[in-house]
Short mmCIF file of C-alpha atoms and ligand atoms in Angstrom, two decimals:
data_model
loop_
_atom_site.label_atom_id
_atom_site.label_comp_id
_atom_site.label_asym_id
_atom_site.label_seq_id
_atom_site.Cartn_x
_atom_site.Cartn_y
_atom_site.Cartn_z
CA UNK A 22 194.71 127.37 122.97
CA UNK A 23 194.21 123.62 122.25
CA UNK A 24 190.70 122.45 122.60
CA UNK A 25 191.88 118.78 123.70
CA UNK A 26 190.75 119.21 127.25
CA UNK A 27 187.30 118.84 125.90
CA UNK A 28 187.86 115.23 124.75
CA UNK A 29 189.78 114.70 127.61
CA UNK A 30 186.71 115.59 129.86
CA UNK A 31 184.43 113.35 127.87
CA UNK A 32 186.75 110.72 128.55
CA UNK A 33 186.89 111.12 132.07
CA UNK A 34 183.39 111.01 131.99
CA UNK A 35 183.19 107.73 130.09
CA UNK A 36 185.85 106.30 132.56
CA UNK A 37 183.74 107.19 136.03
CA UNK A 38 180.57 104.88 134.30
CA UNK A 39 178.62 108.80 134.13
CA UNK A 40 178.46 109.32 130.47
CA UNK A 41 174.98 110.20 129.64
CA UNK A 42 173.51 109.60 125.98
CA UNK A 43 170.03 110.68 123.94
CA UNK A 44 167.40 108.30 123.89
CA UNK A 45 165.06 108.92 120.80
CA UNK A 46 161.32 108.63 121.73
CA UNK A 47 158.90 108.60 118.50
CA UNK A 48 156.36 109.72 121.09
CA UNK A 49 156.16 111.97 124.15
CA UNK A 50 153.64 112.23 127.10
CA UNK A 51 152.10 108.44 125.93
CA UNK A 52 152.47 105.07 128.41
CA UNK A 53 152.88 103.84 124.66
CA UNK A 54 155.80 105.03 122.86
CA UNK A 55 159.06 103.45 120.88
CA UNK A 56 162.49 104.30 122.16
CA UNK A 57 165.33 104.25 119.73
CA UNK A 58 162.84 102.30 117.44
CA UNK A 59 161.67 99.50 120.41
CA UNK A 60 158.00 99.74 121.21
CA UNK A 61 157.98 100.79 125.43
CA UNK A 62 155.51 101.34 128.18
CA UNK A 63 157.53 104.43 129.58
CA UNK A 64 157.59 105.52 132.97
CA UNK A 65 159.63 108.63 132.22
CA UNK A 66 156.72 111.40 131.78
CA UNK A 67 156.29 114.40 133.67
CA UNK A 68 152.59 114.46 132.01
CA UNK A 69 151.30 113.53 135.13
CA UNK A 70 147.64 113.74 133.32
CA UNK A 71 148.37 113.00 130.32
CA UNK A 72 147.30 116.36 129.27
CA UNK A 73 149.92 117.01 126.97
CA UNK A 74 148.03 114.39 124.70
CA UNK A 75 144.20 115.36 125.39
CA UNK A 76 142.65 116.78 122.69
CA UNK A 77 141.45 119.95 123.86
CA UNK A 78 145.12 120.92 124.76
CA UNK A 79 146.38 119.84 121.24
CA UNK A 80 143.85 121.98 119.58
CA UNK A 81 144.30 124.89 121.63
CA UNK A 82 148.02 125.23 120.51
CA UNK A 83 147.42 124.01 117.19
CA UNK A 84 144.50 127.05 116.97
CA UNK A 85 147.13 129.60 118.95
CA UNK A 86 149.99 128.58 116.41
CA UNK A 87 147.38 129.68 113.49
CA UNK A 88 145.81 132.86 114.96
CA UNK A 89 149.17 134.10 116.84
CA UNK A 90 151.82 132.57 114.40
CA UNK A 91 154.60 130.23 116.04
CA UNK A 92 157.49 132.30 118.26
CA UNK A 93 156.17 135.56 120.42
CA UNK A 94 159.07 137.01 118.36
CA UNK A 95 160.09 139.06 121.64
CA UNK A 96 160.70 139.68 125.22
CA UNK A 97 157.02 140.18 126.93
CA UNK A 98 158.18 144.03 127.68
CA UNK A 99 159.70 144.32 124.68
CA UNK A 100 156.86 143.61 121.31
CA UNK A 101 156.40 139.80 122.23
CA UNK A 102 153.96 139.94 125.07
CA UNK A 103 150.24 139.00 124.01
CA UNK A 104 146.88 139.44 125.57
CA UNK A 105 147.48 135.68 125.44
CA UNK A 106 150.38 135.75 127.97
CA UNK A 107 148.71 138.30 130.19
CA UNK A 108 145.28 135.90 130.71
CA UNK A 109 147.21 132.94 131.27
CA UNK A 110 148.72 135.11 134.21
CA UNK A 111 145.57 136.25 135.82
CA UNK A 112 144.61 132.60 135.75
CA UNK A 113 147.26 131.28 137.26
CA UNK A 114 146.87 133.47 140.08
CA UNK A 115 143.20 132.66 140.33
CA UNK A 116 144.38 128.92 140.34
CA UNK A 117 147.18 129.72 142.94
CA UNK A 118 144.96 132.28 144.81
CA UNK A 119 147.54 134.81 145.02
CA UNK A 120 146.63 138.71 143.82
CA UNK A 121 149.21 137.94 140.56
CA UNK A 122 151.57 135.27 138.90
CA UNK A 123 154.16 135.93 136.22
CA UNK A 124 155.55 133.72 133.30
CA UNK A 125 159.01 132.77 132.62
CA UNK A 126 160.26 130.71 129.51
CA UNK A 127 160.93 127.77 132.03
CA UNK A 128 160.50 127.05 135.57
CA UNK A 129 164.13 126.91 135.36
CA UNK A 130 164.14 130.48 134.39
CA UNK A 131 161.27 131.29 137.15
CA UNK A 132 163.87 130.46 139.91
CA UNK A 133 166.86 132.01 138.88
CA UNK A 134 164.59 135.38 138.76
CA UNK A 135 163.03 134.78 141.79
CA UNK A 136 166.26 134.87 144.08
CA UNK A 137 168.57 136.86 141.23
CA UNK A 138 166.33 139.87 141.62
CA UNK A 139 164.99 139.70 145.65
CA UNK A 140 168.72 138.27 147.26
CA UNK A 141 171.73 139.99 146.90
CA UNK A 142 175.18 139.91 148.77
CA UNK A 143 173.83 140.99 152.17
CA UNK A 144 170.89 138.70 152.21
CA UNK A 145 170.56 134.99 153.71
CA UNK A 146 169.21 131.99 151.76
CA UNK A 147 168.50 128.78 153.53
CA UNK A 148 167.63 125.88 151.25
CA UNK A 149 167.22 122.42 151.19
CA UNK A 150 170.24 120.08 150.45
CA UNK A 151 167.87 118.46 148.51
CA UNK A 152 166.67 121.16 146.10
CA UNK A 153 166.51 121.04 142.51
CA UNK A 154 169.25 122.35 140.46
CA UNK A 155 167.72 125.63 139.38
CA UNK A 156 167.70 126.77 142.76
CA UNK A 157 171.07 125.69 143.59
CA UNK A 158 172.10 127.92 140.54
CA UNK A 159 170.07 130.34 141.65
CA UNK A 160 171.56 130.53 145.30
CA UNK A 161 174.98 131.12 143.18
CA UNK A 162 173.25 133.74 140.86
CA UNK A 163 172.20 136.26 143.93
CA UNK A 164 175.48 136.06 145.54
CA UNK A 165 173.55 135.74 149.01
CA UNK A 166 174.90 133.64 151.47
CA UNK A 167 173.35 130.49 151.57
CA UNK A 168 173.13 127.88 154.05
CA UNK A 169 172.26 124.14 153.40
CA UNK A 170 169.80 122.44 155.41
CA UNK A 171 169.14 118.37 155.55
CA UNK A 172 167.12 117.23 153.67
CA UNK A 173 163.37 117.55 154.99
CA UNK A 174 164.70 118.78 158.09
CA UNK A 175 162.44 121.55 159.70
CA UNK A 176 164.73 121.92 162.89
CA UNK A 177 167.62 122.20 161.34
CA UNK A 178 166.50 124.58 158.57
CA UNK A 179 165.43 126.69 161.95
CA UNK A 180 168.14 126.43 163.42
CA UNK A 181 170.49 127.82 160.05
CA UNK A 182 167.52 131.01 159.96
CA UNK A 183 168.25 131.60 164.47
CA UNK A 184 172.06 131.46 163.60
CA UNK A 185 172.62 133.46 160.51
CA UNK A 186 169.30 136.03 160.53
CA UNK A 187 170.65 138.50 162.14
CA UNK A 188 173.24 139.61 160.24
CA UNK A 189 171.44 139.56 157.32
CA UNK A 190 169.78 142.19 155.40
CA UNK A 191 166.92 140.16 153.83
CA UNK A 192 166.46 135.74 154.08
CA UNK A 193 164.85 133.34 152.39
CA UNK A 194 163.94 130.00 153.23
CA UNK A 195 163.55 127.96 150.34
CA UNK A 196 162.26 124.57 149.33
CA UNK A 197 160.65 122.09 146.42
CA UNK A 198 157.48 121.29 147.17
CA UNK A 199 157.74 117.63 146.23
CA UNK A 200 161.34 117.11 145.42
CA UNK A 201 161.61 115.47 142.15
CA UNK A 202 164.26 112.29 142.27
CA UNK A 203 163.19 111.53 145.57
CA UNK A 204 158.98 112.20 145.21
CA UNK A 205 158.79 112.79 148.83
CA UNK A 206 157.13 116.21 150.46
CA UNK A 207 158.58 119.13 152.10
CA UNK A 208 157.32 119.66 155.76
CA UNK A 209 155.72 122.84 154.33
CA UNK A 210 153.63 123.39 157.95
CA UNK A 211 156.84 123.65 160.28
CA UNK A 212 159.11 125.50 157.62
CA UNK A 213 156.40 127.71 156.68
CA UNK A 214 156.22 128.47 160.80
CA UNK A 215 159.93 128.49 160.95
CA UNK A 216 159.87 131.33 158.32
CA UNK A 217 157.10 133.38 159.92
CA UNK A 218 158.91 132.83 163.33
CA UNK A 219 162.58 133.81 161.94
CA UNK A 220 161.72 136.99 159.77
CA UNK A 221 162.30 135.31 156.35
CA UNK A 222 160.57 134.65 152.93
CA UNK A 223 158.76 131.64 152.46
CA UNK A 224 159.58 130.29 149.22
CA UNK A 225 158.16 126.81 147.33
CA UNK A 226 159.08 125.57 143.84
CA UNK A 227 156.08 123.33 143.06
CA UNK A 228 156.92 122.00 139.91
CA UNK A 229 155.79 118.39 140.41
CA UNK A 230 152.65 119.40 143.40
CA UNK A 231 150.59 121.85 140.65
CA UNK A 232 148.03 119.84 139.29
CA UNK A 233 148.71 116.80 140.74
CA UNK A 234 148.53 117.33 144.51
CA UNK A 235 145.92 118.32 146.39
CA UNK A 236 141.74 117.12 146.19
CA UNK A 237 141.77 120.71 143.68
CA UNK A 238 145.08 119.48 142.43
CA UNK A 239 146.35 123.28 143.79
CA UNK A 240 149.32 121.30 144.89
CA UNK A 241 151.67 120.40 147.72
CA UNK A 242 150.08 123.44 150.07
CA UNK A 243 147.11 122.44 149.33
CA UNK A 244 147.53 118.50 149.93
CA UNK A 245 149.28 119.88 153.49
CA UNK A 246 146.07 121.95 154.27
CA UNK A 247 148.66 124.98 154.66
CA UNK A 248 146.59 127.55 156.27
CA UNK A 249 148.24 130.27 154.34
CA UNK A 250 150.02 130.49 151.00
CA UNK A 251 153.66 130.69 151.01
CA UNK A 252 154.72 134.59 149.99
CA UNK A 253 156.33 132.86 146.59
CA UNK A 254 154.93 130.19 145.23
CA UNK A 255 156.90 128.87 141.93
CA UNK A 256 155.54 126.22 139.28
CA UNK A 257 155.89 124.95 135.84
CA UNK A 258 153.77 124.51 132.84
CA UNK A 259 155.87 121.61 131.96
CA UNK A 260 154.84 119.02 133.92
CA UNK A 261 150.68 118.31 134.80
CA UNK A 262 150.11 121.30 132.79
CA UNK A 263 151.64 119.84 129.66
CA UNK A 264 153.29 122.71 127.99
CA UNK A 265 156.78 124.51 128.67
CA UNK A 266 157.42 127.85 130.98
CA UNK A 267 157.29 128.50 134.41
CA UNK A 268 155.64 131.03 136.65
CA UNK A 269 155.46 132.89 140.00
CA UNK A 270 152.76 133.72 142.07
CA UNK A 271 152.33 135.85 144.64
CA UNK A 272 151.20 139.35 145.09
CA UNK A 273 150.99 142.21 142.58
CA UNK A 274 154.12 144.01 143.99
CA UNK A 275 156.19 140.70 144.03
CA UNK A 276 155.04 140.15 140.44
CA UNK A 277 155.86 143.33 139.24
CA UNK A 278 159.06 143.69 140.49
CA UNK A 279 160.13 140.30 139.04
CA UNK A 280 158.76 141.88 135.70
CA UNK A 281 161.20 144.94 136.41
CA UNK A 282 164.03 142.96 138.08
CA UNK A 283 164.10 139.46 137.01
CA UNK A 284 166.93 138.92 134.17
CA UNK A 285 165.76 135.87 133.31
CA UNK A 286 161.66 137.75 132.58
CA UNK A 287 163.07 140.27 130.78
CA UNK A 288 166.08 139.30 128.54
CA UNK A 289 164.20 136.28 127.40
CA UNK A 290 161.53 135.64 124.50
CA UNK A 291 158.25 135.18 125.60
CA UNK A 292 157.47 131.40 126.18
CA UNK A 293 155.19 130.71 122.41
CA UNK A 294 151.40 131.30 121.95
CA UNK A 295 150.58 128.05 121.16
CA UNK A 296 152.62 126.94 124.51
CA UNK A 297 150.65 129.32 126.20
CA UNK A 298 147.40 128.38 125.12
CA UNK A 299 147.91 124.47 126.22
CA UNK A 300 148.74 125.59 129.67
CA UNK A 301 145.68 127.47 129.43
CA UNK A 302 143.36 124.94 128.48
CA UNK A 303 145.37 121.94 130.73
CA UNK A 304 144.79 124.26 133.47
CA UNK A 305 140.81 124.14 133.06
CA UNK A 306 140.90 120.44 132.47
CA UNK A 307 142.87 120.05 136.39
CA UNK A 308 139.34 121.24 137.37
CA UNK A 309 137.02 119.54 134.59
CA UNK A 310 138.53 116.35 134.60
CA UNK A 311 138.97 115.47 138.80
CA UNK A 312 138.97 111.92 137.68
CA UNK A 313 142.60 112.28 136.09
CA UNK A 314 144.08 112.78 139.50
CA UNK A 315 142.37 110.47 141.29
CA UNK A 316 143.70 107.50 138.55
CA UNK A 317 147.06 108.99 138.58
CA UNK A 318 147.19 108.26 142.49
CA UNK A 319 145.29 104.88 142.29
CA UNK A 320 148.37 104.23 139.63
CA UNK A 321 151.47 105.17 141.85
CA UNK A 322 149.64 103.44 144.89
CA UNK A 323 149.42 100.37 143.16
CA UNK A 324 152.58 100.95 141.40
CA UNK A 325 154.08 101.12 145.06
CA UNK A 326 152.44 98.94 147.18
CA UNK A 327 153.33 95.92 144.21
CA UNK A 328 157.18 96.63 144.46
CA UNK A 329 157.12 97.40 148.15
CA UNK A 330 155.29 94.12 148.82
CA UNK A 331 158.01 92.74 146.83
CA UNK A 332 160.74 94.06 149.26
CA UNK A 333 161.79 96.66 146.80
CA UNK A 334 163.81 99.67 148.32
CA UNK A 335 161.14 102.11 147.54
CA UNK A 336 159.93 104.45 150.08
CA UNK A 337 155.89 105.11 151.12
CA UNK A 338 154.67 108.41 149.70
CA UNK A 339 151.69 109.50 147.95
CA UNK A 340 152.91 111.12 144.27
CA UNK A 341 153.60 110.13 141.00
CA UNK A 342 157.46 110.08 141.69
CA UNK A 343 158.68 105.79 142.90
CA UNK A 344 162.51 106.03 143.16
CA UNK A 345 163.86 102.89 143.27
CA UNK A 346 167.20 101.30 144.71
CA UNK A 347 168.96 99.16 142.61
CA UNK A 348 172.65 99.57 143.47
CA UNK A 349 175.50 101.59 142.32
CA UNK A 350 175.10 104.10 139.09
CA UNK A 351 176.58 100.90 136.69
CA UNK A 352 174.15 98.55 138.60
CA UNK A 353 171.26 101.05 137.77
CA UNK A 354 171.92 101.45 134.56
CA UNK A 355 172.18 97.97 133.40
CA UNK A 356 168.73 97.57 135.64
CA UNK A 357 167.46 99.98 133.33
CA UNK A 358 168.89 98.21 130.47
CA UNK A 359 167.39 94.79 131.34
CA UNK A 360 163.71 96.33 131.76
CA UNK A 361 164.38 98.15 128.57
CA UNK A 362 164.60 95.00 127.01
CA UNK A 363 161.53 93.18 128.82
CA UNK A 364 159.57 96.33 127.15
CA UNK A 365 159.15 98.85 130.02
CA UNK A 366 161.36 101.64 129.87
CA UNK A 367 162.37 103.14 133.72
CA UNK A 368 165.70 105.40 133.57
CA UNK A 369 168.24 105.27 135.91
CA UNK A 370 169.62 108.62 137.42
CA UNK A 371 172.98 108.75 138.53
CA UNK A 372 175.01 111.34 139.75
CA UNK A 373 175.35 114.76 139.72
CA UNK A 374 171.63 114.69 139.43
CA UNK A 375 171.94 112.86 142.47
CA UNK A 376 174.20 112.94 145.05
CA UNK A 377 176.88 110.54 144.97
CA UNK A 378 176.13 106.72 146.06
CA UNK A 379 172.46 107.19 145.78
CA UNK A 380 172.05 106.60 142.14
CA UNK A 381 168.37 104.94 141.45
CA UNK A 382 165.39 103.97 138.97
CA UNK A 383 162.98 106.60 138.95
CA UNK A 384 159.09 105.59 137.94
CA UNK A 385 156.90 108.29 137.13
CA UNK A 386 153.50 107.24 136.73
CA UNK A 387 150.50 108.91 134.69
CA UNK A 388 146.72 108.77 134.58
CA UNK A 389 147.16 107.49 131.23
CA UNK A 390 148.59 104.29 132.28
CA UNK A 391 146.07 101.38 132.71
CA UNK A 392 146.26 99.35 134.95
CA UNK A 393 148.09 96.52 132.59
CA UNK A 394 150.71 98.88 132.27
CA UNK A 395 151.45 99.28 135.67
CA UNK A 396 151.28 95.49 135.70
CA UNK A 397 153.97 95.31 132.87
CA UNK A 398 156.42 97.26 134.76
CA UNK A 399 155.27 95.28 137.86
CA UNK A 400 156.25 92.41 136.30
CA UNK A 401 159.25 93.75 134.99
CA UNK A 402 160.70 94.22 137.84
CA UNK A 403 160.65 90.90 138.77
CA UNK A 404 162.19 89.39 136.00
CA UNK A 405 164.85 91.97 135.72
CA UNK A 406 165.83 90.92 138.94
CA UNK A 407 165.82 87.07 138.48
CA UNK A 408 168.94 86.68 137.11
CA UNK A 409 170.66 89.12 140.27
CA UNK A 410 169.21 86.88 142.97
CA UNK A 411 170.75 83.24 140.91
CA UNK A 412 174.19 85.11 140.83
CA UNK A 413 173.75 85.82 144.53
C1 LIG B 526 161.41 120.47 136.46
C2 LIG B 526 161.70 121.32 137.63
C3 LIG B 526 162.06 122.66 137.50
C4 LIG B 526 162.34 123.27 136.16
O1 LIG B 526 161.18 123.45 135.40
P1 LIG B 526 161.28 123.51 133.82
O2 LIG B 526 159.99 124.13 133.44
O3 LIG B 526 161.45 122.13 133.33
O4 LIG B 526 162.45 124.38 133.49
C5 LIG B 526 162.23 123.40 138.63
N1 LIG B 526 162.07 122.87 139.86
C6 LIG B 526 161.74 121.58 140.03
C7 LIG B 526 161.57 121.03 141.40
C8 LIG B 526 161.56 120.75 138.92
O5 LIG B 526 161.28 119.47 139.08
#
């Protein structure tokens, strides 16, 4: 067979404005950094901290990486699972306070084991339209019927669990904690009730809540002041806590049955020592260092309130995540461009990461920015739009 169809593909690609190329950073998890060889201020980090750059984090892996050696070299039931792996676990869970949590090589991977080995074919899963991508894949991995609810919408997501529940064996409603393109919050109270109410799992991915959110930085529950944890609480090392893997917490039986069930736990390496041992010390500097989170949200506020004052299309909120309107997916990416070039890099995400017609800037902030920095891309903004409002 001819393999043409793959250039042809590209092509198309090129042709709808939606081809998507590598950036080169000489620096990750810094406000200061050089892209493709330009000196930045990025606003493109998920190191909400800026742990991934504290010293105590960088000399816990370094120190892991020379007492443990650099891969796990194997699946954790299967020769690569380390006293290492197993303490990070019981902290998480003592972070989380849930009876157990359980690592995955991603939080990518922690979702598509979560509903691959609880839902099957018989079972209901009602998610958010606006969910991230590993738990749209996951919906597809379990084969359960799944029902899409809009976005943020508590009724509706009701409504889907008092229409469908019955005839299913098992359901699950599911939802990001803060969703990541759009930085807003999931109304965790009313689904949470809706759940209880309707005979279904509760189940939140917190990637971008854990460690930021919250006056303990426990995350998006704990910034709603939910009485009670959700069953299944999902997070990722790979954004506050400045490392790579995922996890789930919850009770001993849910974790052990992902550990017996989950595909993606156990046909997959355990994540590395000295990954593990970042998390590990990131996760003790959430509670050492309060003063991180506090700067990161005096950064987004005054991020915010600066563009918003300015008439920007940004909505209110209260995380590190500013999406920002700027016109079509060609419009956003020249946006980008232009900042780019004033020395403050912003990326533009355009569809399929988001729906179609809603392409945008998206601003992540860290605690590591100063206050200049948020100035530069303050400032930025303004200029990059100068030469839009003489062509109008
Ligand atoms: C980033 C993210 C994930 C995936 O986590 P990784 O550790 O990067 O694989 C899952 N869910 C949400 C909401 C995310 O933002």
């Amino acid at each position: 067979m001819s393999a043409d169809f793959i250039h042809e593909e590209l092509q198309a690609i090129h042709r709808e404005g939606l081809h998507r190329r590598l950036r080169l950073f000489d620096e990750a998890g810094t406000p200061r950094t050089r892209v493709d060889g330009r000196e930045v201020v990025q606003f493109a980090s998920n190191s909400y901290l800026g742990l991934a750059r504290h010293p105590d984090v960088v000399r816990a892996a370094q120190e892991a990486a020379r007492t443990y050696g650099t891969g796990a070299g194997g699946s954790r039931l299967l020769g690569g699972g380390l006293r290492l792996h197993r303490e990070l676990e019981e902290e998480l869970a003592r972070f989380k306070g849930t009876e157990d949590a359980v690592l995955f090589g991603s939080g990518y991977q922690a979702n598509l084991g979560i509903l691959g080995a609880l839902a099957g074919p018989d079972d209901l899963v009602v998610s958010d339209e606006l969910n991230h991508a590993s738990i749209i894949d996951a919906c597809r991995l379990s084969r359960a019927r799944v029902e899409i609810y809009r976005h943020g919408d508590a009724a509706h997501a009701d409504a889907l669990l008092a229409e469908h529940r019955r005839t299913a064996r098992r359901a699950f409603l599911v939802t990001d904690g803060v969703f990541s393109m759009d930085g807003d919050l999931a109304p965790l109270r009313e689904l949470q009730a809706s759940a209880q109410g309707r005979d279904a799992l509760f189940v939140v991915d917190d990637a971008h809540g854990t460690g930021v959110l919250g006056t303990r930085g426990r995350g998006t529950a704990e910034h709603l002041g939910l009485g009670r944890a959700p069953e299944i609480q999902m997070g990722t090392l790979s954004k506050a806590l400045a490392g790579e893997g995922g996890f789930v917490a919850g009770t001993s039986d849910l974790c052990d049955l992902l550990r017996n069930r989950a595909r993606s736990f156990v046909f997959s390496t355990a994540p590395s020592p000295a990954n593990v041992a970042a998390a590990r010390a990131a996760l003790r500097l959430v509670d050492a260092e309060p003063h991180r989170r506090k700067q990161l949200h005096e950064n987004q506020k005054r991020l915010r309130s600066a563009l918003r004052e300015s008439e920007w299309s940004v909505p209110e909120g209260e995380t590190p995540i500013l999406p920002v309107s700027v016109g079509n997916g060609a419009q956003a990416l020249a946006f980008s461009q232009t900042m780019e070039d004033l020395g403050v890099y912003v990326p533009a995400i355009r569809p399929p990461t988001v729906p179609v017609g809603s392409a945008r800037l998206r601003a992540t902030v860290m605690a590591t920015h100063t206050a200049a920095d948020v100035d530069l891309a303050i400032h930025a903004f303004q200029r990059a739009r100068e030469p839009l409002e003489v062509a109008r």
